[in-house]
Coordinates of C-alpha atoms in Angstrom, one line a residue:
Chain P
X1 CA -5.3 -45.9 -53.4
X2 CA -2.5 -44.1 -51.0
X3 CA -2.5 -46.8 -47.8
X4 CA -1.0 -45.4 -45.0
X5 CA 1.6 -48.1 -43.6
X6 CA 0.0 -49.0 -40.7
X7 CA -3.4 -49.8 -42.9
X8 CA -1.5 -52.1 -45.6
X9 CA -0.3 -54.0 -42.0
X10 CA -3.7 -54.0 -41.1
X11 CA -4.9 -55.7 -44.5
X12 CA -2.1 -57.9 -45.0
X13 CA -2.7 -59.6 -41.5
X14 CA -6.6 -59.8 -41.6
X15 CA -5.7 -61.6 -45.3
X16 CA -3.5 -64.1 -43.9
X17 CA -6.2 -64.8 -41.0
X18 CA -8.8 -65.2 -43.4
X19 CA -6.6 -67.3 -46.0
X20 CA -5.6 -69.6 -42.6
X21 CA -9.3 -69.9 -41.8
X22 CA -9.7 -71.3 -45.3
X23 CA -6.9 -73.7 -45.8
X24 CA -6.3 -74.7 -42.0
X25 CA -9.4 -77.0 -41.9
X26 CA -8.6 -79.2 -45.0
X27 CA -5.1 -79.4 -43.7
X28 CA -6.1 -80.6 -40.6
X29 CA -8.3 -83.5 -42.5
X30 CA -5.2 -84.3 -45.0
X31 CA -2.7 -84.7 -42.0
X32 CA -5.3 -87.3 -39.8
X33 CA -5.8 -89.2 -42.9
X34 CA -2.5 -90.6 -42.1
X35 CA -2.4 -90.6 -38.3
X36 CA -1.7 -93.5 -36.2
X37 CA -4.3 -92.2 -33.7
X38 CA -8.1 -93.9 -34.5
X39 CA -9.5 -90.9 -32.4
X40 CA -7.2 -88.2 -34.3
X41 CA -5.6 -86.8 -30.8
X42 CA -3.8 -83.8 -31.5
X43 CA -0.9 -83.6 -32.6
X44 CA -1.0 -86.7 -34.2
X45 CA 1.4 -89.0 -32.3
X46 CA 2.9 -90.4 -35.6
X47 CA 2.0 -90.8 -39.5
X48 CA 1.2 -93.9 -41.5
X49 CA 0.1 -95.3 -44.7
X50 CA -2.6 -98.1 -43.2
X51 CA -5.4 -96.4 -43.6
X52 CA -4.5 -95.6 -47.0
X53 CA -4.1 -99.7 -47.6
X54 CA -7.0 -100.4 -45.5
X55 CA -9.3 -97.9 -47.8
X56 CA -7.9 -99.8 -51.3
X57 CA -9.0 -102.6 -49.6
X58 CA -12.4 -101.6 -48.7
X59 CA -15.2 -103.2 -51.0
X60 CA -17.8 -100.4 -50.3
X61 CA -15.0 -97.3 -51.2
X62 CA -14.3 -99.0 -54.6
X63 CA -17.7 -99.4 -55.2
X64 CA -18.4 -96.2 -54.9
X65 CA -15.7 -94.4 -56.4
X66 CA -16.4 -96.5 -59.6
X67 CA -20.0 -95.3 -59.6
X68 CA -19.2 -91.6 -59.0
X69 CA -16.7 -91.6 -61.7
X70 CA -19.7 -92.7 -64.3
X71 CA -22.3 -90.6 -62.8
X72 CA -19.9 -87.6 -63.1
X73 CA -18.7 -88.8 -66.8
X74 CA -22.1 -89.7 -68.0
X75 CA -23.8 -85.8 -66.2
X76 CA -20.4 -83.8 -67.6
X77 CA -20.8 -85.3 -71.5
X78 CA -24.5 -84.1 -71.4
X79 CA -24.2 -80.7 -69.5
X80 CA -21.2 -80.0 -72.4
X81 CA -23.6 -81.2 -75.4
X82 CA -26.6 -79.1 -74.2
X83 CA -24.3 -76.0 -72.0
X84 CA -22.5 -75.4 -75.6
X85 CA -25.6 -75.6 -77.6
X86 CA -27.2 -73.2 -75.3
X87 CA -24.5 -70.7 -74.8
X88 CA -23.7 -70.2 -78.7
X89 CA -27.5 -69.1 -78.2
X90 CA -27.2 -67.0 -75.2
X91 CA -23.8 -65.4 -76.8
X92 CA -24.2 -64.8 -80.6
X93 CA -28.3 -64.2 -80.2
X94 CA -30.0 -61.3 -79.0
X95 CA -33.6 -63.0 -78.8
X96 CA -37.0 -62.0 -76.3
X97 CA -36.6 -63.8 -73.2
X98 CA -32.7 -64.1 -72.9
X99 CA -32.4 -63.1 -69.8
X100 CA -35.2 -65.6 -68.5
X101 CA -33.5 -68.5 -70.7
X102 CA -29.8 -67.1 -68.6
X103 CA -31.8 -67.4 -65.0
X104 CA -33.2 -70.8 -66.0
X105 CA -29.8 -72.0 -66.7
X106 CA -28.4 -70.4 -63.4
X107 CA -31.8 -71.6 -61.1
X108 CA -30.5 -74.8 -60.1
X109 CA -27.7 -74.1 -58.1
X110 CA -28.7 -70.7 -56.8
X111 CA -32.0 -72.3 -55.7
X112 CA -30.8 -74.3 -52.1
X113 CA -29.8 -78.3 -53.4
X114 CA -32.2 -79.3 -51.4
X115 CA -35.2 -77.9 -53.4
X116 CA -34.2 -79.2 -56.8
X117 CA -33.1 -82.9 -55.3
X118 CA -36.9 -83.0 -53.6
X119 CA -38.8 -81.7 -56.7
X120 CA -36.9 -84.1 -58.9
X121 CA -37.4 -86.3 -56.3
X122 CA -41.1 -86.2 -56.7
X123 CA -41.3 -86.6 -60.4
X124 CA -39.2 -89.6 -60.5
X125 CA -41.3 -91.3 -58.0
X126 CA -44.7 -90.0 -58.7
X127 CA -44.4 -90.0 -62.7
X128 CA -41.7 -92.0 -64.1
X129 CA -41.3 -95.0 -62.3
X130 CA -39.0 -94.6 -59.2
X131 CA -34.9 -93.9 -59.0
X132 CA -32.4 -95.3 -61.1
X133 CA -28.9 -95.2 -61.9
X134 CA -30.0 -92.8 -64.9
X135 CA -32.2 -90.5 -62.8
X136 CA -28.9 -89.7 -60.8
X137 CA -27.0 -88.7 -63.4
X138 CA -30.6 -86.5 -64.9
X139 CA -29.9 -84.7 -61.0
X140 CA -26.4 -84.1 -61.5
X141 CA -26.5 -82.9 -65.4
X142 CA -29.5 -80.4 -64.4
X143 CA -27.3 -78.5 -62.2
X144 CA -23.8 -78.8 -64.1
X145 CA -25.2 -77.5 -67.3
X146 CA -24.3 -73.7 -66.2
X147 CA -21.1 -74.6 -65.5
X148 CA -20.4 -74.9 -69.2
X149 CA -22.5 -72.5 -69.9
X150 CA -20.8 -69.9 -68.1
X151 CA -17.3 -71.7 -69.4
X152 CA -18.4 -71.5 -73.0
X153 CA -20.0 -68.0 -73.2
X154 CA -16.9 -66.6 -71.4
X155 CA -14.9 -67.8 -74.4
X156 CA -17.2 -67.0 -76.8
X157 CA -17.4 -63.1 -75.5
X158 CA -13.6 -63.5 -76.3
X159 CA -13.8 -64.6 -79.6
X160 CA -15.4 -62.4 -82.3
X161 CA -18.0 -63.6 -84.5
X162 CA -15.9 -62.2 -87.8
X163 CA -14.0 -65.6 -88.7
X164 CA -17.8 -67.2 -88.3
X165 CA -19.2 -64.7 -90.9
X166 CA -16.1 -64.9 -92.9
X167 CA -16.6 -68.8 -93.5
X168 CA -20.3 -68.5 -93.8
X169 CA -19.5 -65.5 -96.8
X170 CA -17.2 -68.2 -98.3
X171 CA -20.0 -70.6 -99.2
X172 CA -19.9 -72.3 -96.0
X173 CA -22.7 -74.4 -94.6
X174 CA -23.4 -73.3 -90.8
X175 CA -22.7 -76.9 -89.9
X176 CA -19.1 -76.9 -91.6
X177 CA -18.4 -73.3 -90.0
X178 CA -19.2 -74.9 -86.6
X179 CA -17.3 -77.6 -87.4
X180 CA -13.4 -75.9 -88.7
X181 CA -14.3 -72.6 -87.3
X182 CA -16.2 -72.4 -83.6
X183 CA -15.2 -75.8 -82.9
X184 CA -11.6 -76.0 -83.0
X185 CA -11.8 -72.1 -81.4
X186 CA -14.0 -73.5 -78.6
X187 CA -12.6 -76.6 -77.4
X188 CA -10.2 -75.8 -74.9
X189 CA -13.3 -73.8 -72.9
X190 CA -15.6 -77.0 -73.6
X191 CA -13.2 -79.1 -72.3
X192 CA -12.4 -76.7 -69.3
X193 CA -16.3 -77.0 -68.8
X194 CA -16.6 -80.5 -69.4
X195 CA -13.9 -81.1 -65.9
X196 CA -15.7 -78.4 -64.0
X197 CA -19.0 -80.4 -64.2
X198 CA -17.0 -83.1 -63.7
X199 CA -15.6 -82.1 -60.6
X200 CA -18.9 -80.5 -59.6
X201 CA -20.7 -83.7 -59.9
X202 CA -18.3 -85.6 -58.3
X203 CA -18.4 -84.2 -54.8
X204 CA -22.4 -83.7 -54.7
X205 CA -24.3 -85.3 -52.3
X206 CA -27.7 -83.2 -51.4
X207 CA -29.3 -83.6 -54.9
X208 CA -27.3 -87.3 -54.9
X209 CA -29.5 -87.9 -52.1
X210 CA -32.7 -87.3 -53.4
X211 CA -32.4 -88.1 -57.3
X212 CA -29.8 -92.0 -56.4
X213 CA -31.6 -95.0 -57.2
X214 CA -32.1 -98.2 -54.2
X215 CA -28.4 -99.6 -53.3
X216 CA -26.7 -96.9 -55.4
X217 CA -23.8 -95.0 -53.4
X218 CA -21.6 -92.2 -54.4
X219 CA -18.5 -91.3 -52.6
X220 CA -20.0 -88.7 -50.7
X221 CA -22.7 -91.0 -49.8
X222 CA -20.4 -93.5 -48.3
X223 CA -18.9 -91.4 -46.4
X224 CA -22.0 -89.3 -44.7
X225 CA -23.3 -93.3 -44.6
X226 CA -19.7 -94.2 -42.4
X227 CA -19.3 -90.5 -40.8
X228 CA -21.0 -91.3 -37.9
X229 CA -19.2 -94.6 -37.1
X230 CA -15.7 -94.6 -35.4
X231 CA -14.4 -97.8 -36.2
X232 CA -14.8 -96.5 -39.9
X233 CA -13.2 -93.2 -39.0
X234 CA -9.8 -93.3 -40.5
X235 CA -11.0 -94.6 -43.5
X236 CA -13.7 -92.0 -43.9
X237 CA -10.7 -89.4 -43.7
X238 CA -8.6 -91.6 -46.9
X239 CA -11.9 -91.3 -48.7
X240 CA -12.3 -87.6 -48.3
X241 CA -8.6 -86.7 -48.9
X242 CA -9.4 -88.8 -52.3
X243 CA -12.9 -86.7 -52.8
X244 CA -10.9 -83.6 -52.2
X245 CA -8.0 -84.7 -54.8
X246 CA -10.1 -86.2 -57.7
X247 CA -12.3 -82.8 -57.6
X248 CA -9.4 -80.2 -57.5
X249 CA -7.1 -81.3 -60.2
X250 CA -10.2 -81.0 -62.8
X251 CA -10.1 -77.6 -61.6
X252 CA -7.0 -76.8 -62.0
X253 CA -6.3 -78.5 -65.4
X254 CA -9.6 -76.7 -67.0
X255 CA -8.0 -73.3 -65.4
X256 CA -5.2 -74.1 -67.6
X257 CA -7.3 -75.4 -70.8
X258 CA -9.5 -72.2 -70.7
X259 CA -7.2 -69.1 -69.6
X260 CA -7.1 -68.7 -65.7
X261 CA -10.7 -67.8 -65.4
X262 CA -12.5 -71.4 -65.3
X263 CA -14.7 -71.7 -62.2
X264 CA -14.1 -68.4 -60.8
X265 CA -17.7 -66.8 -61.5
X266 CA -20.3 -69.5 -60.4
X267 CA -18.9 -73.2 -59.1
Chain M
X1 CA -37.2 -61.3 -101.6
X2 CA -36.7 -64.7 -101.6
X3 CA -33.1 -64.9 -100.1
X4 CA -33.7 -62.1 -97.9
X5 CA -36.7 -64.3 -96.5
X6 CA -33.9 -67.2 -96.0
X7 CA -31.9 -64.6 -94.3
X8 CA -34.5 -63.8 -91.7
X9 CA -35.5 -67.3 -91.2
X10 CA -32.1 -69.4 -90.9
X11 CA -31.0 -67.9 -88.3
X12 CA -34.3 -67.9 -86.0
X13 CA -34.0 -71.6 -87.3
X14 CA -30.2 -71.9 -85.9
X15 CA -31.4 -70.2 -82.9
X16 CA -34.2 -72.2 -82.3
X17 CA -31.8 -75.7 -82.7
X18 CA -29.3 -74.4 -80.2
X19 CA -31.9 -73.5 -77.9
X20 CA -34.2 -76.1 -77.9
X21 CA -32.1 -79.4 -76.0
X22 CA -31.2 -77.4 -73.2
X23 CA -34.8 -75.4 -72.9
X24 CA -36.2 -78.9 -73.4
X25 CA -34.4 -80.6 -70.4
X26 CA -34.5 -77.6 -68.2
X27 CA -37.9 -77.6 -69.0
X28 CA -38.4 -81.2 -68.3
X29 CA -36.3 -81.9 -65.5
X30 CA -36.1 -78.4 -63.9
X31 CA -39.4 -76.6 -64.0
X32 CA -41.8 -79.6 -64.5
X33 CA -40.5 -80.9 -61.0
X34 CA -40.6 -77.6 -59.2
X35 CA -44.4 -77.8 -60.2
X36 CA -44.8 -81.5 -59.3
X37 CA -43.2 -80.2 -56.1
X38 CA -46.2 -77.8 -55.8
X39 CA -48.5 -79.8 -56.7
X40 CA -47.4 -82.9 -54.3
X41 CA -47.3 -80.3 -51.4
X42 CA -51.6 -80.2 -51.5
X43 CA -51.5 -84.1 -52.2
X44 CA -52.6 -86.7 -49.1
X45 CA -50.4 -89.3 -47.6
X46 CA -52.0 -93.2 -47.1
X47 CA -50.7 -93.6 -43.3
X48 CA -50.2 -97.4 -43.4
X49 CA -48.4 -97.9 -46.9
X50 CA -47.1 -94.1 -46.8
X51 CA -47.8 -94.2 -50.7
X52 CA -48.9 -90.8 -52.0
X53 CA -52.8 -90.3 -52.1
X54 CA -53.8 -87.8 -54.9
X55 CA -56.8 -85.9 -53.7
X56 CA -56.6 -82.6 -53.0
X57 CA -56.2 -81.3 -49.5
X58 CA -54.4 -78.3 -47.7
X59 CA -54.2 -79.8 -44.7
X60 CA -49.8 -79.8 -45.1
X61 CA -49.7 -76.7 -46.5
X62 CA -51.8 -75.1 -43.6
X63 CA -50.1 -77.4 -41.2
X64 CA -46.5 -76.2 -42.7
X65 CA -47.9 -72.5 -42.3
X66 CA -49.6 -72.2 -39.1
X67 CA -48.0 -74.9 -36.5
X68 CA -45.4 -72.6 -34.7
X69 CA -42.8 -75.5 -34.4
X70 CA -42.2 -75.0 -38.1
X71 CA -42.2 -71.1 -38.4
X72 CA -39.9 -70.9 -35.5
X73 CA -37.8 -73.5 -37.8
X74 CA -38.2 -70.9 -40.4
X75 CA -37.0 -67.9 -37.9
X76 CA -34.1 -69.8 -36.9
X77 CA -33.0 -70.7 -40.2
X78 CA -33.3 -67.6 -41.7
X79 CA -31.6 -66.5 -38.7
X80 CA -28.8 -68.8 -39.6
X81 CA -28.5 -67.8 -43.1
X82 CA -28.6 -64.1 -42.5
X83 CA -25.7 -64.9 -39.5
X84 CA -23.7 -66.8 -42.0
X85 CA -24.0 -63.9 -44.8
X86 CA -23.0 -61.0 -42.5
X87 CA -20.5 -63.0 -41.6
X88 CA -19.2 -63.5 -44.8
X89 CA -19.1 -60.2 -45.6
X90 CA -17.4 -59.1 -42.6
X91 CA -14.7 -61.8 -43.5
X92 CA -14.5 -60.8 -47.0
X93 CA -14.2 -57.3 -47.2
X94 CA -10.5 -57.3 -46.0
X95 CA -9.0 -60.1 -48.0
X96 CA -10.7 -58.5 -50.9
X97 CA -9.4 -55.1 -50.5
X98 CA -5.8 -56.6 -49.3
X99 CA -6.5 -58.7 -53.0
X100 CA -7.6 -55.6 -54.6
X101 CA -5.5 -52.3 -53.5
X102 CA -2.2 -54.4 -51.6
X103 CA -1.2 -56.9 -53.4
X104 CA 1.1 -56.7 -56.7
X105 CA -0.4 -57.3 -60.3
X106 CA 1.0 -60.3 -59.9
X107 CA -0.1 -61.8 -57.0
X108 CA -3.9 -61.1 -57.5
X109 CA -4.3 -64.3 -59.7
X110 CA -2.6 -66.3 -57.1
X111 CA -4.8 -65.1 -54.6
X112 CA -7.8 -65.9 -56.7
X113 CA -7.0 -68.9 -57.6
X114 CA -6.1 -69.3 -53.4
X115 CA -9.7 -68.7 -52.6
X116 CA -11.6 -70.3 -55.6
X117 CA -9.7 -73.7 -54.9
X118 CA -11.2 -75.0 -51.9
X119 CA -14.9 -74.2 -53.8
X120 CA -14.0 -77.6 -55.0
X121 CA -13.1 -79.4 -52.6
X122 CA -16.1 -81.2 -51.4
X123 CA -18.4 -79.8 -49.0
X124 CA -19.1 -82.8 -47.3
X125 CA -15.6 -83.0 -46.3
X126 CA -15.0 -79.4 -45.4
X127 CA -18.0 -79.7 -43.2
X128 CA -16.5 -82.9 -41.7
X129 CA -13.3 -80.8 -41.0
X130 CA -15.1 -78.7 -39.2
X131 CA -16.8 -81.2 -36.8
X132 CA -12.8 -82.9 -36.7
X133 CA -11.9 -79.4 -35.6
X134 CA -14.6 -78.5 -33.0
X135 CA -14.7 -81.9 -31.7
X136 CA -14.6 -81.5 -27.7
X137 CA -10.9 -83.4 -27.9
X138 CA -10.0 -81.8 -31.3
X139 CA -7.2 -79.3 -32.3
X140 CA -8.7 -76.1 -31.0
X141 CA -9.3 -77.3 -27.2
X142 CA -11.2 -75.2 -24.9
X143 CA -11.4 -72.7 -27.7
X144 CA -13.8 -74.4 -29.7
X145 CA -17.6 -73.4 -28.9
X146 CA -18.7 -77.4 -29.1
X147 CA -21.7 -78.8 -31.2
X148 CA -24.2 -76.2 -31.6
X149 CA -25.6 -73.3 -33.4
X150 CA -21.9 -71.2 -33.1
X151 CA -20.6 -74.2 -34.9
X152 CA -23.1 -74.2 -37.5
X153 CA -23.2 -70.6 -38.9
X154 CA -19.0 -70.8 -38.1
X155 CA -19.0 -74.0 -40.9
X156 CA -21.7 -72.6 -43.2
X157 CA -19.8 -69.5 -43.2
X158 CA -16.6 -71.6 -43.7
X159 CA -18.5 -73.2 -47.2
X160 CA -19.8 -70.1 -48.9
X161 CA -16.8 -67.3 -47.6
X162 CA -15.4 -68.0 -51.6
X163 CA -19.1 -66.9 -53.3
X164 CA -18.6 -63.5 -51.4
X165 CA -14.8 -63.2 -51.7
X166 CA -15.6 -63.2 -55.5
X167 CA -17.8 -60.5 -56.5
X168 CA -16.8 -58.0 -53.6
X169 CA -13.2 -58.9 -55.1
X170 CA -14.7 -58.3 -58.4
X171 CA -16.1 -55.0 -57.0
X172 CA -13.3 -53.0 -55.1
X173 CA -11.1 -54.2 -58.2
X174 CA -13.6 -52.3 -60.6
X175 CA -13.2 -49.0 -58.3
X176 CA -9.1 -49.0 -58.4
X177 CA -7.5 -46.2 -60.2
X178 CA -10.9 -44.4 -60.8
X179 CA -13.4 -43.4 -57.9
X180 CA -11.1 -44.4 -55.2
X181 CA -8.2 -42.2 -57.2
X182 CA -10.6 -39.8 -57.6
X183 CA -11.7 -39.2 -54.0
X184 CA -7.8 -39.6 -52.7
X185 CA -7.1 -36.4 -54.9
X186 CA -10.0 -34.8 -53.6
X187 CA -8.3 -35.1 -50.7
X188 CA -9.7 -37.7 -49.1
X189 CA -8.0 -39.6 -46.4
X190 CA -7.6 -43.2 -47.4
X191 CA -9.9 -44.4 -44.6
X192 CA -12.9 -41.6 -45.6
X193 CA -12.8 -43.0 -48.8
X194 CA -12.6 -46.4 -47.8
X195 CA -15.8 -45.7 -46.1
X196 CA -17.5 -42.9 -47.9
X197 CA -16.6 -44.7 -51.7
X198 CA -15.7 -48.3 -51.5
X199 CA -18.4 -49.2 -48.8
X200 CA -21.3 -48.0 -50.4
X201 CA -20.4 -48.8 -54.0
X202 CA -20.4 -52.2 -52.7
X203 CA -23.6 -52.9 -52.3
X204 CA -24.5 -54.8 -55.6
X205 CA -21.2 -56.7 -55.2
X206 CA -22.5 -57.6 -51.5
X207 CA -26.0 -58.8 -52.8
X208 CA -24.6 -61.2 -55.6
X209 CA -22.2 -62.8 -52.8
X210 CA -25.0 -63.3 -50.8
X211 CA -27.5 -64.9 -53.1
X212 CA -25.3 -67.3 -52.7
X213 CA -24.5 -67.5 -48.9
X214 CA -28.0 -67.1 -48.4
X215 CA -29.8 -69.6 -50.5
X216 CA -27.5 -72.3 -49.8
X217 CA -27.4 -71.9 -45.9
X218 CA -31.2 -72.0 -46.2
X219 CA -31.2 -75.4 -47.9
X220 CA -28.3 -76.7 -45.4
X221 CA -29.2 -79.9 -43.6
X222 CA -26.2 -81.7 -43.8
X223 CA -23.6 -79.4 -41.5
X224 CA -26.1 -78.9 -38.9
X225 CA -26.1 -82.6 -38.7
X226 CA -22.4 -82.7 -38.2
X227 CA -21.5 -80.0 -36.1
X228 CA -25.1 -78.9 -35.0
X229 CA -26.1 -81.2 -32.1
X230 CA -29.7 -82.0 -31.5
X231 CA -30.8 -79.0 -33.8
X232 CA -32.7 -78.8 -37.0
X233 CA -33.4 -76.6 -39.9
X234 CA -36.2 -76.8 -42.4
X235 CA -33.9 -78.9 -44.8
X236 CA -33.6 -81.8 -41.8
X237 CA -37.5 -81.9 -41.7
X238 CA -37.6 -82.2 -45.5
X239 CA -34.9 -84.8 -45.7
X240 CA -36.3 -86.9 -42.2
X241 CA -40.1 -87.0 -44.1
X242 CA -39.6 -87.0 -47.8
X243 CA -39.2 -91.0 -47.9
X244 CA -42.2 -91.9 -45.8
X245 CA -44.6 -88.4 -46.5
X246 CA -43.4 -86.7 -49.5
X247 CA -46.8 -84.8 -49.5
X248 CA -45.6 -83.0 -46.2
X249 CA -41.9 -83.1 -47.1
X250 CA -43.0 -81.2 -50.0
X251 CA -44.7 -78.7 -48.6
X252 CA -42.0 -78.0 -46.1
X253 CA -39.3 -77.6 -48.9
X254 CA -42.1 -74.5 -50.0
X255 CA -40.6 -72.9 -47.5
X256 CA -37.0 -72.3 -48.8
X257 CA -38.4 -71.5 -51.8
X258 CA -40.5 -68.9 -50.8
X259 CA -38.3 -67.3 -48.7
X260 CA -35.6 -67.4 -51.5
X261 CA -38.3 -66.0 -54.0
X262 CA -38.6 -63.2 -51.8
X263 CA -35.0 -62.3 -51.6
X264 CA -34.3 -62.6 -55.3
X265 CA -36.9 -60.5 -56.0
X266 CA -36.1 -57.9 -53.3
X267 CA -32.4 -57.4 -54.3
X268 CA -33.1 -57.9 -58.4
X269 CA -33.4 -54.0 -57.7
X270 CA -30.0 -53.9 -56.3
X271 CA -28.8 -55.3 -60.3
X272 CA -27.0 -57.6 -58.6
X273 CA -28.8 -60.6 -60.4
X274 CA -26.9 -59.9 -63.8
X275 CA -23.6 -60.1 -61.6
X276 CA -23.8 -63.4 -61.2

């Protein structure tokens, strides 16, 4: 489209307000988490690493960031097993009731968090016995299977099915073809997946919430728990430059594993 | 006939293995809660141990639908997520069609990649910027519109603004070098077909952003507890409740789910669904 000067201007500026409005906030919570002021006055009056020494120190931040690094490895190994399984359905099948099977897949996050954290909520409780380490990472798998889903089927789309068929004409059983054929072709995208649902599960908290067993806390649940609490202020800021960090580079190593695209459809 | 029969049936076989684990636990943990949900909704609560009682009664459901505290909840949270998605969309339109008809070949990864990023960082922390940022000593000063419903459709919009920069992205990109060409050799002024072609082919783009936008400021009870003040949406009285009355809490969190039914179903027209 021909943009008259004074309309590219236009655009140009509204994008860099809009691009501000988006980065200036987790700047601002980067720059206090090493700011001498407790009360983060701005500008801050000078930098410093205590917090940073004070939060390695912290029993209840370790504590938590060992527990959301297994509940985010235990939820990301089974929403690859099952999102791959699924999507080699969804891709190379045309079946009755695809479409429902794709909107099941995508329910859970596009239903609000809070809806799936309160209806597992009430099965755990009412029918299997109460919440446990294991019915955390149930919560967070549920809702990270499309995330491989959509990772996996993107690739798939990509590849065609004509080295499959090849192998399977060659005497191939379907388990060997998946195993030298879609494998190998696939696991850059699985992998891609696998540190999207990673990430994903890393910085929940709603369905956390709802589905995390008596005395179990996430990272995000320590710090809503210390939010409110100004002693533990600075530290609160350590921990979510830390949140921030540990779920972003995922992100950005998948993007390279699978091709530039991981993440941009759904998060 | 007989390896033609194997033909037909392996792969329904295949198909049936690759489908069954993740049918089987989205069946098991996905749509056997939402109806334990449903079904806890119309269950009793014992008021001294606050264990659930399971005798029928509609007495939360009827409560949930008639006492006018709650509706207004409703109204104002709907209110909230229908400020938050027209905001969005005012917000997006411009980066996306700076994204889309501006910027170089080479720069439009970039600038995906610019907007898709802070998706991951965590919410809890963006939304904990935000109360940093509005705080009455913060950065912005006398600017900032202090603790209150401003501040919460300002953050939620903050959180989703990526799930409508996407597929309006997605959209205006799909119309360069063919309708929008098409109307400029017409002879149509870049503006008049800014508004007459781009705007209204961008509706389905604007209803899968906002499925998003939508359904997750409905569910919201966390931001309004940072920046909101005193206020409450429905997702504060289903989070307050669902420890000590999960019968009510249940039948409160009906209400998102509803209203979110609705929606979906109103804008499947739209085909915006199968952009998703």
């Amino acid at each position: 489209m021909i943009l008259s000067t004074g309309a590219r201007w236009l655009l140009r500026l509204a994008a860099a307000a809009v691009l501000t409005f988006i980065y200036a906030p987790l700047v601002l919570v980067a720059l206090n988490a090493f700011s001498t002021s407790v009360t983060f006055a701005w500008p801050p009056p000078g930098y410093t690493l205590r917090w940073w020494q004070a939060a390695a120190s912290n029993e209840g931040v370790r504590t938590a960031l060992v527990t959301s690094v297994e509940v985010a490895l235990a939820a990301a190994v089974i929403a690859v097993v099952l999102g791959t399984l699924a999507s080699m359905a969804l891709v190379r099948y045309d079946f009755f009731g695809r479409d429902a099977v794709s909107l099941l897949v995508l329910l859970p996050i596009a239903l609000p968090g809070i809806v799936t954290g309160i209806a597992l909520n009430t099965l755990f409780t009412q029918a299997l016995g109460g919440l446990t380490f294991f019915t955390l990472v149930v919560g967070h798998a549920t809702f990270c299977i499309v995330i491989v889903v959509n990772n996996a089927s993107a690739r798939l789309r990509r590849m065609s099915s004509t080295a499959e068929e090849a192998s399977l004409d060659l005497g191939a059983t379907p388990w060997t073809t998946w195993w030298r054929v879609t494998l190998p072709a696939l696991r850059g995208a699985l992998f891609g997946g696998g540190l999207l649902a990673f990430a994903l599960s890393f910085d929940e908290i709603i369905v956390t919430t709802f589905t995390a067993g008596p005395g179990l806390q996430t990272l995000p649940l320590w710090i809503f728990q210390n939010l409110f609490r100004p002693n533990q202020a600075p530290v609160v800021n350590v921990a979510a430059v830390v949140l921030v960090v540990i779920s972003v580079l995922p992100v950005y190593l998948a993007n390279r594993l699978s091709g530039g695209s991981a993440g941009a459809t759904t998060k | 006939m007989s390896v033609q029969a194997m033909l037909h049936r392996r792969p329904a076989l295949r198909l049936a293995g690759l489908l069954t684990p993740a049918l089987l636990w989205l069946g098991l943990f996905y749509l056997v809660p939402l109806g334990f949900l449903l079904a806890t909704a119309f269950f009793a609560t014992d008021s001294f141990t606050g264990r659930v009682l399971y005798t029928f009664t509609t007495e939360n459901v009827v409560e949930v639908l008639t006492n006018p505290a709650y509706l207004l909840t409703v109204v104002r949270t709907v209110a909230v997520a229908v400020g938050v998605t027209a905001l969005c969309v005012v917000l997006a339109v411009p980066l996306a069609a700076y994204m889309a008809l501006v910027a170089g070949p080479r720069a439009r990864p970039v600038l995906v990649a610019l907007v898709v990023t802070p998706l991951w960082a965590s919410y809890l922390v963006k939304g904990y910027a935000w109360r940093v940022l509005l705080a009455p000593e913060g950065p912005l000063g006398g600017l900032s519109p202090g603790y209150g419903w401003v501040a919460v459709v300002l953050t939620l919009t903050y959180l989703w603004l990526p799930y409508m920069i996407l597929p309006v992205y997605a959209g205006i990109d799909g119309m360069r070098g063919s309708y929008v060409d098409a109307a400029a050799d017409l002879g149509a002024r870049p503006w008049t077909a800014f508004r007459t072609v781009v705007v209204p082919l961008l509706g389905p783009a604007v209803a899968a952003g906002s499925v998003f936008t939508f359904s997750l400021s409905l569910g919201d009870y966390i931001t309004v507890q940072l920046v909101g003040g005193t206020n409450q949406m429905l997702g504060n009285i289903v989070y307050a409740n669902f420890s000590t009355d999960l019968p009510f809490a249940a039948a409160v969190a009906l209400l998102p789910l509803l209203v979110m039914a609705a929606y979906l179903l109103t804008i499947r027209r739209t085909g915006a669904l199968e952009r998703l």
